[in-house]
Amino acid sequence: RQRAQRAIGLYRDQASALNRDEETQELGRLVEELRVYQAELEIQNQELNAAQHEISQALAKYRALYENLPLPGFLVDPLGFIVEANQQASECLHLGRSSSLNRLSIYQLFEPESRTALYERLKGAWLGSPPVLVNLRLTLAEGPSMPVDGHILHLGASEGQ
């Protein structure tokens, strides 16, 4: 932008000092092109800023929805490691927010009999199967295991499930 402004200034200086010969006319056309490009870039920059603002608002809404779900929710990677857990999941399973989740496998939270079914459903979700409801037995730190229904779906993101 600064270069374009310098070119405009140079053009004005030269135009006033010289007659309108071919070089001056060519320089004038170039300066006009620069003005048009500058205006187009400014419009594109405004549109980009508006789009980024909309995306950040949508992401904030998603984060608030996910965090405040009344049900436990996990995002897992293709290997079954927990990438993220919402507040309800952390509270129900007595997990710390992010420090305890670091490389924790979702399979560790369920009884061995449930792990195979969970593995198959997660694999199917990653391969594009429609969302599925699966009955599992959750292992609890204190007390017996508990039956749970898990809704497994692929969110379309490369990081999580």
PDB file of C-alpha atoms in Angstrom:
ATOM      1  CA  ARG A   1       0.000   0.000   0.000  1.00  0.00           C
ATOM      2  CA  GLN A   2       2.844   2.339   0.852  1.00  0.00           C
ATOM      3  CA  ARG A   3       4.521   1.573  -2.476  1.00  0.00           C
ATOM      4  CA  ALA A   4       1.286   2.369  -4.280  1.00  0.00           C
ATOM      5  CA  GLN A   5       0.996   5.666  -2.433  1.00  0.00           C
ATOM      6  CA  ARG A   6       4.608   6.520  -3.312  1.00  0.00           C
ATOM      7  CA  ALA A   7       3.901   5.679  -6.958  1.00  0.00           C
ATOM      8  CA  ILE A   8       0.847   7.931  -6.907  1.00  0.00           C
ATOM      9  CA  GLY A   9       2.897  10.747  -5.416  1.00  0.00           C
ATOM     10  CA  LEU A  10       5.649  10.216  -7.968  1.00  0.00           C
ATOM     11  CA  TYR A  11       3.092  10.263 -10.757  1.00  0.00           C
ATOM     12  CA  ARG A  12       1.616  13.540  -9.537  1.00  0.00           C
ATOM     13  CA  ASP A  13       5.065  15.102  -9.249  1.00  0.00           C
ATOM     14  CA  GLN A  14       6.053  13.972 -12.731  1.00  0.00           C
ATOM     15  CA  ALA A  15       2.732  14.926 -14.285  1.00  0.00           C
ATOM     16  CA  SER A  16       3.033  18.473 -13.044  1.00  0.00           C
ATOM     17  CA  ALA A  17       6.675  18.779 -14.144  1.00  0.00           C
ATOM     18  CA  LEU A  18       6.376  17.141 -17.554  1.00  0.00           C
ATOM     19  CA  ASN A  19       4.048  17.349 -20.462  1.00  0.00           C
ATOM     20  CA  ARG A  20       1.642  14.481 -20.945  1.00  0.00           C
ATOM     21  CA  ASP A  21       3.854  12.332 -23.110  1.00  0.00           C
ATOM     22  CA  GLU A  22       3.546   8.576 -23.536  1.00  0.00           C
ATOM     23  CA  GLU A  23       5.572   7.681 -20.459  1.00  0.00           C
ATOM     24  CA  THR A  24       3.483   9.894 -18.243  1.00  0.00           C
ATOM     25  CA  GLN A  25       0.278   8.475 -19.679  1.00  0.00           C
ATOM     26  CA  GLU A  26       1.527   4.905 -19.135  1.00  0.00           C
ATOM     27  CA  LEU A  27       2.517   5.769 -15.590  1.00  0.00           C
ATOM     28  CA  GLY A  28      -0.962   7.228 -15.077  1.00  0.00           C
ATOM     29  CA  ARG A  29      -2.586   4.008 -16.281  1.00  0.00           C
ATOM     30  CA  LEU A  30      -0.379   1.983 -13.949  1.00  0.00           C
ATOM     31  CA  VAL A  31      -1.228   4.198 -11.013  1.00  0.00           C
ATOM     32  CA  GLU A  32      -4.935   3.834 -11.779  1.00  0.00           C
ATOM     33  CA  GLU A  33      -4.529   0.052 -11.895  1.00  0.00           C
ATOM     34  CA  LEU A  34      -2.812   0.208  -8.532  1.00  0.00           C
ATOM     35  CA  ARG A  35      -5.704   2.209  -7.121  1.00  0.00           C
ATOM     36  CA  VAL A  36      -8.183  -0.355  -8.404  1.00  0.00           C
ATOM     37  CA  TYR A  37      -6.143  -3.239  -6.977  1.00  0.00           C
ATOM     38  CA  GLN A  38      -5.803  -1.430  -3.683  1.00  0.00           C
ATOM     39  CA  ALA A  39      -9.555  -0.888  -3.480  1.00  0.00           C
ATOM     40  CA  GLU A  40     -10.216  -4.533  -4.359  1.00  0.00           C
ATOM     41  CA  LEU A  41      -7.749  -5.705  -1.707  1.00  0.00           C
ATOM     42  CA  GLU A  42      -9.315  -3.464   0.916  1.00  0.00           C
ATOM     43  CA  ILE A  43     -12.763  -4.870   0.094  1.00  0.00           C
ATOM     44  CA  GLN A  44     -11.432  -8.433   0.242  1.00  0.00           C
ATOM     45  CA  ASN A  45      -9.715  -7.682   3.542  1.00  0.00           C
ATOM     46  CA  GLN A  46     -12.982  -6.354   4.999  1.00  0.00           C
ATOM     47  CA  GLU A  47     -14.832  -9.461   3.782  1.00  0.00           C
ATOM     48  CA  LEU A  48     -12.144 -11.702   5.242  1.00  0.00           C
ATOM     49  CA  ASN A  49     -12.315  -9.926   8.594  1.00  0.00           C
ATOM     50  CA  ALA A  50     -16.105 -10.271   8.633  1.00  0.00           C
ATOM     51  CA  ALA A  51     -15.872 -13.989   7.790  1.00  0.00           C
ATOM     52  CA  GLN A  52     -13.263 -14.540  10.502  1.00  0.00           C
ATOM     53  CA  HIS A  53     -15.510 -12.786  13.003  1.00  0.00           C
ATOM     54  CA  GLU A  54     -18.458 -14.999  12.035  1.00  0.00           C
ATOM     55  CA  ILE A  55     -16.301 -18.121  12.349  1.00  0.00           C
ATOM     56  CA  SER A  56     -15.025 -17.109  15.765  1.00  0.00           C
ATOM     57  CA  GLN A  57     -18.601 -16.457  16.935  1.00  0.00           C
ATOM     58  CA  ALA A  58     -19.748 -19.857  15.627  1.00  0.00           C
ATOM     59  CA  LEU A  59     -16.796 -21.553  17.326  1.00  0.00           C
ATOM     60  CA  ALA A  60     -17.580 -19.806  20.612  1.00  0.00           C
ATOM     61  CA  LYS A  61     -21.201 -21.008  20.389  1.00  0.00           C
ATOM     62  CA  TYR A  62     -20.062 -24.562  19.637  1.00  0.00           C
ATOM     63  CA  ARG A  63     -17.604 -24.502  22.558  1.00  0.00           C
ATOM     64  CA  ALA A  64     -20.291 -23.214  24.941  1.00  0.00           C
ATOM     65  CA  LEU A  65     -22.771 -25.840  23.740  1.00  0.00           C
ATOM     66  CA  TYR A  66     -20.234 -28.666  24.032  1.00  0.00           C
ATOM     67  CA  GLU A  67     -18.978 -27.565  27.453  1.00  0.00           C
ATOM     68  CA  ASN A  68     -22.453 -27.149  28.906  1.00  0.00           C
ATOM     69  CA  LEU A  69     -24.077 -30.325  27.584  1.00  0.00           C
ATOM     70  CA  PRO A  70     -25.874 -32.124  30.404  1.00  0.00           C
ATOM     71  CA  LEU A  71     -24.302 -35.383  29.159  1.00  0.00           C
ATOM     72  CA  PRO A  72     -20.681 -36.489  29.110  1.00  0.00           C
ATOM     73  CA  GLY A  73     -19.023 -35.883  25.777  1.00  0.00           C
ATOM     74  CA  PHE A  74     -15.642 -36.923  24.416  1.00  0.00           C
ATOM     75  CA  LEU A  75     -13.690 -36.184  21.270  1.00  0.00           C
ATOM     76  CA  VAL A  76     -11.312 -39.003  20.412  1.00  0.00           C
ATOM     77  CA  ASP A  77      -8.683 -39.469  17.751  1.00  0.00           C
ATOM     78  CA  PRO A  78      -8.681 -42.425  15.306  1.00  0.00           C
ATOM     79  CA  LEU A  79      -6.705 -44.545  17.790  1.00  0.00           C
ATOM     80  CA  GLY A  80      -9.229 -43.994  20.569  1.00  0.00           C
ATOM     81  CA  PHE A  81      -7.234 -41.513  22.634  1.00  0.00           C
ATOM     82  CA  ILE A  82      -9.280 -38.782  24.252  1.00  0.00           C
ATOM     83  CA  VAL A  83      -8.506 -35.417  22.732  1.00  0.00           C
ATOM     84  CA  GLU A  84     -11.090 -33.497  24.716  1.00  0.00           C
ATOM     85  CA  ALA A  85     -13.810 -34.078  27.300  1.00  0.00           C
ATOM     86  CA  ASN A  86     -16.578 -31.697  28.289  1.00  0.00           C
ATOM     87  CA  GLN A  87     -17.244 -30.547  31.852  1.00  0.00           C
ATOM     88  CA  GLN A  88     -19.903 -33.207  32.489  1.00  0.00           C
ATOM     89  CA  ALA A  89     -17.547 -36.013  31.392  1.00  0.00           C
ATOM     90  CA  SER A  90     -14.805 -34.705  33.637  1.00  0.00           C
ATOM     91  CA  GLU A  91     -17.133 -34.511  36.614  1.00  0.00           C
ATOM     92  CA  CYS A  92     -18.817 -37.894  36.077  1.00  0.00           C
ATOM     93  CA  LEU A  93     -15.549 -39.750  35.638  1.00  0.00           C
ATOM     94  CA  HIS A  94     -13.557 -37.704  38.133  1.00  0.00           C
ATOM     95  CA  LEU A  95     -11.058 -36.661  35.484  1.00  0.00           C
ATOM     96  CA  GLY A  96      -9.050 -33.479  35.573  1.00  0.00           C
ATOM     97  CA  ARG A  97      -9.692 -31.196  32.662  1.00  0.00           C
ATOM     98  CA  SER A  98      -6.815 -31.498  30.233  1.00  0.00           C
ATOM     99  CA  SER A  99      -3.904 -32.811  32.277  1.00  0.00           C
ATOM    100  CA  SER A 100      -5.532 -36.172  33.070  1.00  0.00           C
ATOM    101  CA  LEU A 101      -6.812 -36.561  29.547  1.00  0.00           C
ATOM    102  CA  ASN A 102      -3.358 -36.424  28.019  1.00  0.00           C
ATOM    103  CA  ARG A 103      -3.131 -39.679  26.064  1.00  0.00           C
ATOM    104  CA  LEU A 104      -5.922 -41.403  28.025  1.00  0.00           C
ATOM    105  CA  SER A 105      -7.585 -44.077  25.919  1.00  0.00           C
ATOM    106  CA  ILE A 106     -11.383 -44.098  25.762  1.00  0.00           C
ATOM    107  CA  TYR A 107     -11.163 -47.890  26.036  1.00  0.00           C
ATOM    108  CA  GLN A 108      -9.735 -47.626  29.560  1.00  0.00           C
ATOM    109  CA  LEU A 109     -13.035 -46.210  30.736  1.00  0.00           C
ATOM    110  CA  PHE A 110     -15.025 -49.331  29.827  1.00  0.00           C
ATOM    111  CA  GLU A 111     -15.106 -52.955  30.864  1.00  0.00           C
ATOM    112  CA  PRO A 112     -13.208 -55.392  28.633  1.00  0.00           C
ATOM    113  CA  GLU A 113     -16.467 -56.843  27.272  1.00  0.00           C
ATOM    114  CA  SER A 114     -17.524 -53.400  26.032  1.00  0.00           C
ATOM    115  CA  ARG A 115     -14.198 -52.464  24.477  1.00  0.00           C
ATOM    116  CA  THR A 116     -14.609 -54.631  21.373  1.00  0.00           C
ATOM    117  CA  ALA A 117     -18.030 -53.176  20.574  1.00  0.00           C
ATOM    118  CA  LEU A 118     -16.720 -49.667  21.189  1.00  0.00           C
ATOM    119  CA  TYR A 119     -13.704 -50.275  18.968  1.00  0.00           C
ATOM    120  CA  GLU A 120     -15.885 -51.571  16.123  1.00  0.00           C
ATOM    121  CA  ARG A 121     -18.295 -48.629  16.379  1.00  0.00           C
ATOM    122  CA  LEU A 122     -15.491 -46.049  16.508  1.00  0.00           C
ATOM    123  CA  LYS A 123     -13.790 -47.661  13.533  1.00  0.00           C
ATOM    124  CA  GLY A 124     -17.079 -47.625  11.629  1.00  0.00           C
ATOM    125  CA  ALA A 125     -17.634 -43.957  12.441  1.00  0.00           C
ATOM    126  CA  TRP A 126     -14.185 -43.048  11.141  1.00  0.00           C
ATOM    127  CA  LEU A 127     -14.932 -44.973   7.957  1.00  0.00           C
ATOM    128  CA  GLY A 128     -18.140 -43.016   7.422  1.00  0.00           C
ATOM    129  CA  SER A 129     -20.820 -45.187   8.999  1.00  0.00           C
ATOM    130  CA  PRO A 130     -23.911 -43.302  10.146  1.00  0.00           C
ATOM    131  CA  PRO A 131     -24.202 -42.325  13.832  1.00  0.00           C
ATOM    132  CA  VAL A 132     -24.903 -45.271  16.096  1.00  0.00           C
ATOM    133  CA  LEU A 133     -26.105 -45.854  19.635  1.00  0.00           C
ATOM    134  CA  VAL A 134     -24.185 -48.550  21.492  1.00  0.00           C
ATOM    135  CA  ASN A 135     -24.747 -50.104  24.928  1.00  0.00           C
ATOM    136  CA  LEU A 136     -21.564 -50.246  27.007  1.00  0.00           C
ATOM    137  CA  ARG A 137     -20.480 -50.832  30.586  1.00  0.00           C
ATOM    138  CA  LEU A 138     -18.548 -47.969  32.086  1.00  0.00           C
ATOM    139  CA  THR A 139     -15.876 -48.784  34.669  1.00  0.00           C
ATOM    140  CA  LEU A 140     -16.117 -46.569  37.723  1.00  0.00           C
ATOM    141  CA  ALA A 141     -13.275 -45.892  40.135  1.00  0.00           C
ATOM    142  CA  GLU A 142     -15.529 -46.357  43.115  1.00  0.00           C
ATOM    143  CA  GLY A 143     -18.087 -49.107  42.946  1.00  0.00           C
ATOM    144  CA  PRO A 144     -19.362 -51.495  40.262  1.00  0.00           C
ATOM    145  CA  SER A 145     -19.494 -50.786  36.557  1.00  0.00           C
ATOM    146  CA  MET A 146     -22.477 -48.935  35.165  1.00  0.00           C
ATOM    147  CA  PRO A 147     -24.431 -49.487  31.933  1.00  0.00           C
ATOM    148  CA  VAL A 148     -24.342 -46.514  29.572  1.00  0.00           C
ATOM    149  CA  ASP A 149     -25.574 -45.732  26.101  1.00  0.00           C
ATOM    150  CA  GLY A 150     -22.982 -44.135  23.860  1.00  0.00           C
ATOM    151  CA  HIS A 151     -23.885 -42.158  20.767  1.00  0.00           C
ATOM    152  CA  ILE A 152     -20.956 -42.389  18.364  1.00  0.00           C
ATOM    153  CA  LEU A 153     -20.637 -40.095  15.393  1.00  0.00           C
ATOM    154  CA  HIS A 154     -17.895 -38.686  13.243  1.00  0.00           C
ATOM    155  CA  LEU A 155     -17.800 -34.889  13.305  1.00  0.00           C
ATOM    156  CA  GLY A 156     -15.861 -34.622  10.088  1.00  0.00           C
ATOM    157  CA  ALA A 157     -12.787 -33.138  11.735  1.00  0.00           C
ATOM    158  CA  SER A 158      -9.399 -34.749  11.466  1.00  0.00           C
ATOM    159  CA  GLU A 159      -8.622 -34.260  15.165  1.00  0.00           C
ATOM    160  CA  GLY A 160     -11.561 -35.774  16.955  1.00  0.00           C
ATOM    161  CA  GLN A 161     -14.538 -38.075  16.898  1.00  0.00           C
TER     162      GLN A 161
END
